[in-house]
Amino acid sequence: MEKLKQRWGIENNWALAAIFIVFAINGSFAAWVARPVTNLLGLSPDTMTPWLYYPLRILLIFPIYQTTLPIVGWLFGQFKFFWEFEKKFLSRLGLSFLFKKAN
């Protein structure tokens, strides 16, 4: 745990526990939110093959998860960590233009 705290720049175990809790809650929350969105779009495993439905659902969960992660992190007092985490993660996906400062 000490290596993880050092790598992430976390000072105490409470902050580390809060970060783990945020990851857990946000994953469940994103999956929960995706259900009504898929229903709204008319997608269900009953109306289409599961080979298509589940990849579409995962593609839908991804932006929900990325959007809500800093929000849930803020609720636990860890907004700064999760905002930096998002910027780094999305930059690795080639989406760094979303965070460029205008001159």
mmCIF file with all atom_site columns, C-alpha atoms in Angstrom:
data_model
loop_
_atom_site.group_PDB
_atom_site.id
_atom_site.type_symbol
_atom_site.label_atom_id
_atom_site.label_alt_id
_atom_site.label_comp_id
_atom_site.label_asym_id
_atom_site.label_entity_id
_atom_site.label_seq_id
_atom_site.pdbx_PDB_ins_code
_atom_site.Cartn_x
_atom_site.Cartn_y
_atom_site.Cartn_z
_atom_site.occupancy
_atom_site.B_iso_or_equiv
_atom_site.pdbx_formal_charge
_atom_site.auth_seq_id
_atom_site.auth_comp_id
_atom_site.auth_asym_id
_atom_site.auth_atom_id
_atom_site.pdbx_PDB_model_num
ATOM 1   C CA . MET A 1 1   ? 0.000   0.000   0.000   1.00 0.00 ? 1   MET A CA 1
ATOM 2   C CA . GLU A 1 2   ? 2.887   2.349   0.659   1.00 0.00 ? 2   GLU A CA 1
ATOM 3   C CA . LYS A 1 3   ? 4.064   2.110   -2.963  1.00 0.00 ? 3   LYS A CA 1
ATOM 4   C CA . LEU A 1 4   ? 0.563   2.917   -4.183  1.00 0.00 ? 4   LEU A CA 1
ATOM 5   C CA . LYS A 1 5   ? 0.273   5.879   -1.821  1.00 0.00 ? 5   LYS A CA 1
ATOM 6   C CA . GLN A 1 6   ? 3.635   7.161   -3.023  1.00 0.00 ? 6   GLN A CA 1
ATOM 7   C CA . ARG A 1 7   ? 2.798   6.648   -6.699  1.00 0.00 ? 7   ARG A CA 1
ATOM 8   C CA . TRP A 1 8   ? -0.548  8.430   -6.394  1.00 0.00 ? 8   TRP A CA 1
ATOM 9   C CA . GLY A 1 9   ? 0.755   11.109  -4.036  1.00 0.00 ? 9   GLY A CA 1
ATOM 10  C CA . ILE A 1 10  ? -1.606  10.101  -1.242  1.00 0.00 ? 10  ILE A CA 1
ATOM 11  C CA . GLU A 1 11  ? -0.617  11.112  2.262   1.00 0.00 ? 11  GLU A CA 1
ATOM 12  C CA . ASN A 1 12  ? -2.746  8.904   4.493   1.00 0.00 ? 12  ASN A CA 1
ATOM 13  C CA . ASN A 1 13  ? -4.668  5.649   4.574   1.00 0.00 ? 13  ASN A CA 1
ATOM 14  C CA . TRP A 1 14  ? -8.054  7.396   4.867   1.00 0.00 ? 14  TRP A CA 1
ATOM 15  C CA . ALA A 1 15  ? -7.575  9.119   1.515   1.00 0.00 ? 15  ALA A CA 1
ATOM 16  C CA . LEU A 1 16  ? -6.511  5.813   -0.050  1.00 0.00 ? 16  LEU A CA 1
ATOM 17  C CA . ALA A 1 17  ? -9.597  4.090   1.370   1.00 0.00 ? 17  ALA A CA 1
ATOM 18  C CA . ALA A 1 18  ? -11.807 6.911   0.044   1.00 0.00 ? 18  ALA A CA 1
ATOM 19  C CA . ILE A 1 19  ? -10.283 6.490   -3.422  1.00 0.00 ? 19  ILE A CA 1
ATOM 20  C CA . PHE A 1 20  ? -10.956 2.745   -3.425  1.00 0.00 ? 20  PHE A CA 1
ATOM 21  C CA . ILE A 1 21  ? -14.534 3.371   -2.258  1.00 0.00 ? 21  ILE A CA 1
ATOM 22  C CA . VAL A 1 22  ? -15.073 5.941   -5.016  1.00 0.00 ? 22  VAL A CA 1
ATOM 23  C CA . PHE A 1 23  ? -13.867 3.498   -7.687  1.00 0.00 ? 23  PHE A CA 1
ATOM 24  C CA . ALA A 1 24  ? -16.235 0.819   -6.335  1.00 0.00 ? 24  ALA A CA 1
ATOM 25  C CA . ILE A 1 25  ? -19.269 3.071   -5.997  1.00 0.00 ? 25  ILE A CA 1
ATOM 26  C CA . ASN A 1 26  ? -18.761 4.734   -9.360  1.00 0.00 ? 26  ASN A CA 1
ATOM 27  C CA . GLY A 1 27  ? -18.488 1.418   -11.204 1.00 0.00 ? 27  GLY A CA 1
ATOM 28  C CA . SER A 1 28  ? -21.773 0.239   -9.764  1.00 0.00 ? 28  SER A CA 1
ATOM 29  C CA . PHE A 1 29  ? -23.375 3.636   -10.322 1.00 0.00 ? 29  PHE A CA 1
ATOM 30  C CA . ALA A 1 30  ? -22.345 3.777   -13.994 1.00 0.00 ? 30  ALA A CA 1
ATOM 31  C CA . ALA A 1 31  ? -23.740 0.294   -14.629 1.00 0.00 ? 31  ALA A CA 1
ATOM 32  C CA . TRP A 1 32  ? -26.959 1.231   -12.817 1.00 0.00 ? 32  TRP A CA 1
ATOM 33  C CA . VAL A 1 33  ? -27.384 4.443   -14.853 1.00 0.00 ? 33  VAL A CA 1
ATOM 34  C CA . ALA A 1 34  ? -26.719 2.596   -18.121 1.00 0.00 ? 34  ALA A CA 1
ATOM 35  C CA . ARG A 1 35  ? -29.829 0.422   -17.707 1.00 0.00 ? 35  ARG A CA 1
ATOM 36  C CA . PRO A 1 36  ? -32.435 3.200   -18.147 1.00 0.00 ? 36  PRO A CA 1
ATOM 37  C CA . VAL A 1 37  ? -30.328 4.762   -20.902 1.00 0.00 ? 37  VAL A CA 1
ATOM 38  C CA . THR A 1 38  ? -30.253 1.485   -22.854 1.00 0.00 ? 38  THR A CA 1
ATOM 39  C CA . ASN A 1 39  ? -34.008 1.136   -22.318 1.00 0.00 ? 39  ASN A CA 1
ATOM 40  C CA . LEU A 1 40  ? -34.533 4.692   -23.550 1.00 0.00 ? 40  LEU A CA 1
ATOM 41  C CA . LEU A 1 41  ? -32.537 3.863   -26.683 1.00 0.00 ? 41  LEU A CA 1
ATOM 42  C CA . GLY A 1 42  ? -34.624 0.716   -27.197 1.00 0.00 ? 42  GLY A CA 1
ATOM 43  C CA . LEU A 1 43  ? -31.724 -1.643  -26.594 1.00 0.00 ? 43  LEU A CA 1
ATOM 44  C CA . SER A 1 44  ? -32.306 -4.852  -24.693 1.00 0.00 ? 44  SER A CA 1
ATOM 45  C CA . PRO A 1 45  ? -31.026 -8.428  -24.781 1.00 0.00 ? 45  PRO A CA 1
ATOM 46  C CA . ASP A 1 46  ? -34.576 -9.475  -25.729 1.00 0.00 ? 46  ASP A CA 1
ATOM 47  C CA . THR A 1 47  ? -34.648 -7.386  -28.913 1.00 0.00 ? 47  THR A CA 1
ATOM 48  C CA . MET A 1 48  ? -31.107 -8.007  -30.143 1.00 0.00 ? 48  MET A CA 1
ATOM 49  C CA . THR A 1 49  ? -28.414 -10.612 -29.977 1.00 0.00 ? 49  THR A CA 1
ATOM 50  C CA . PRO A 1 50  ? -26.389 -10.580 -26.744 1.00 0.00 ? 50  PRO A CA 1
ATOM 51  C CA . TRP A 1 51  ? -23.243 -10.477 -28.916 1.00 0.00 ? 51  TRP A CA 1
ATOM 52  C CA . LEU A 1 52  ? -24.250 -6.970  -29.948 1.00 0.00 ? 52  LEU A CA 1
ATOM 53  C CA . TYR A 1 53  ? -26.156 -5.802  -26.854 1.00 0.00 ? 53  TYR A CA 1
ATOM 54  C CA . TYR A 1 54  ? -23.396 -6.267  -24.277 1.00 0.00 ? 54  TYR A CA 1
ATOM 55  C CA . PRO A 1 55  ? -20.606 -4.579  -26.256 1.00 0.00 ? 55  PRO A CA 1
ATOM 56  C CA . LEU A 1 56  ? -22.969 -1.649  -26.893 1.00 0.00 ? 56  LEU A CA 1
ATOM 57  C CA . ARG A 1 57  ? -23.815 -1.512  -23.187 1.00 0.00 ? 57  ARG A CA 1
ATOM 58  C CA . ILE A 1 58  ? -20.119 -1.491  -22.265 1.00 0.00 ? 58  ILE A CA 1
ATOM 59  C CA . LEU A 1 59  ? -19.494 1.308   -24.777 1.00 0.00 ? 59  LEU A CA 1
ATOM 60  C CA . LEU A 1 60  ? -22.336 3.226   -23.143 1.00 0.00 ? 60  LEU A CA 1
ATOM 61  C CA . ILE A 1 61  ? -21.082 2.618   -19.602 1.00 0.00 ? 61  ILE A CA 1
ATOM 62  C CA . PHE A 1 62  ? -17.593 3.928   -20.417 1.00 0.00 ? 62  PHE A CA 1
ATOM 63  C CA . PRO A 1 63  ? -18.505 7.628   -20.936 1.00 0.00 ? 63  PRO A CA 1
ATOM 64  C CA . ILE A 1 64  ? -20.958 7.500   -18.027 1.00 0.00 ? 64  ILE A CA 1
ATOM 65  C CA . TYR A 1 65  ? -18.195 6.154   -15.789 1.00 0.00 ? 65  TYR A CA 1
ATOM 66  C CA . GLN A 1 66  ? -15.670 8.749   -16.957 1.00 0.00 ? 66  GLN A CA 1
ATOM 67  C CA . THR A 1 67  ? -18.152 11.589  -16.465 1.00 0.00 ? 67  THR A CA 1
ATOM 68  C CA . THR A 1 68  ? -19.328 10.579  -13.010 1.00 0.00 ? 68  THR A CA 1
ATOM 69  C CA . LEU A 1 69  ? -15.924 9.602   -11.570 1.00 0.00 ? 69  LEU A CA 1
ATOM 70  C CA . PRO A 1 70  ? -14.861 13.166  -10.636 1.00 0.00 ? 70  PRO A CA 1
ATOM 71  C CA . ILE A 1 71  ? -18.365 13.880  -9.312  1.00 0.00 ? 71  ILE A CA 1
ATOM 72  C CA . VAL A 1 72  ? -18.390 10.871  -6.995  1.00 0.00 ? 72  VAL A CA 1
ATOM 73  C CA . GLY A 1 73  ? -14.783 11.672  -6.073  1.00 0.00 ? 73  GLY A CA 1
ATOM 74  C CA . TRP A 1 74  ? -15.872 15.179  -5.094  1.00 0.00 ? 74  TRP A CA 1
ATOM 75  C CA . LEU A 1 75  ? -18.531 13.719  -2.772  1.00 0.00 ? 75  LEU A CA 1
ATOM 76  C CA . PHE A 1 76  ? -15.719 11.905  -0.951  1.00 0.00 ? 76  PHE A CA 1
ATOM 77  C CA . GLY A 1 77  ? -13.378 14.882  -0.881  1.00 0.00 ? 77  GLY A CA 1
ATOM 78  C CA . GLN A 1 78  ? -11.069 13.489  -3.557  1.00 0.00 ? 78  GLN A CA 1
ATOM 79  C CA . PHE A 1 79  ? -11.962 15.674  -6.545  1.00 0.00 ? 79  PHE A CA 1
ATOM 80  C CA . LYS A 1 80  ? -8.389  16.800  -7.211  1.00 0.00 ? 80  LYS A CA 1
ATOM 81  C CA . PHE A 1 81  ? -7.118  13.209  -7.384  1.00 0.00 ? 81  PHE A CA 1
ATOM 82  C CA . PHE A 1 82  ? -9.883  12.070  -9.713  1.00 0.00 ? 82  PHE A CA 1
ATOM 83  C CA . TRP A 1 83  ? -9.696  15.148  -11.948 1.00 0.00 ? 83  TRP A CA 1
ATOM 84  C CA . GLU A 1 84  ? -5.977  14.540  -12.480 1.00 0.00 ? 84  GLU A CA 1
ATOM 85  C CA . PHE A 1 85  ? -6.678  10.822  -12.941 1.00 0.00 ? 85  PHE A CA 1
ATOM 86  C CA . GLU A 1 86  ? -9.273  11.597  -15.646 1.00 0.00 ? 86  GLU A CA 1
ATOM 87  C CA . LYS A 1 87  ? -7.008  13.999  -17.498 1.00 0.00 ? 87  LYS A CA 1
ATOM 88  C CA . LYS A 1 88  ? -4.166  11.487  -17.520 1.00 0.00 ? 88  LYS A CA 1
ATOM 89  C CA . PHE A 1 89  ? -6.405  8.589   -18.556 1.00 0.00 ? 89  PHE A CA 1
ATOM 90  C CA . LEU A 1 90  ? -8.183  10.459  -21.343 1.00 0.00 ? 90  LEU A CA 1
ATOM 91  C CA . SER A 1 91  ? -4.880  11.857  -22.605 1.00 0.00 ? 91  SER A CA 1
ATOM 92  C CA . ARG A 1 92  ? -3.618  8.307   -23.009 1.00 0.00 ? 92  ARG A CA 1
ATOM 93  C CA . LEU A 1 93  ? -6.689  7.602   -25.144 1.00 0.00 ? 93  LEU A CA 1
ATOM 94  C CA . GLY A 1 94  ? -5.792  10.519  -27.397 1.00 0.00 ? 94  GLY A CA 1
ATOM 95  C CA . LEU A 1 95  ? -8.403  12.875  -25.975 1.00 0.00 ? 95  LEU A CA 1
ATOM 96  C CA . SER A 1 96  ? -5.997  15.375  -24.421 1.00 0.00 ? 96  SER A CA 1
ATOM 97  C CA . PHE A 1 97  ? -7.459  18.150  -26.600 1.00 0.00 ? 97  PHE A CA 1
ATOM 98  C CA . LEU A 1 98  ? -10.411 18.194  -24.192 1.00 0.00 ? 98  LEU A CA 1
ATOM 99  C CA . PHE A 1 99  ? -8.159  19.673  -21.506 1.00 0.00 ? 99  PHE A CA 1
ATOM 100 C CA . LYS A 1 100 ? -6.067  22.153  -23.482 1.00 0.00 ? 100 LYS A CA 1
ATOM 101 C CA . LYS A 1 101 ? -6.118  25.676  -22.104 1.00 0.00 ? 101 LYS A CA 1
ATOM 102 C CA . ALA A 1 102 ? -7.126  28.422  -24.508 1.00 0.00 ? 102 ALA A CA 1
ATOM 103 C CA . ASN A 1 103 ? -4.517  31.186  -24.924 1.00 0.00 ? 103 ASN A CA 1
#
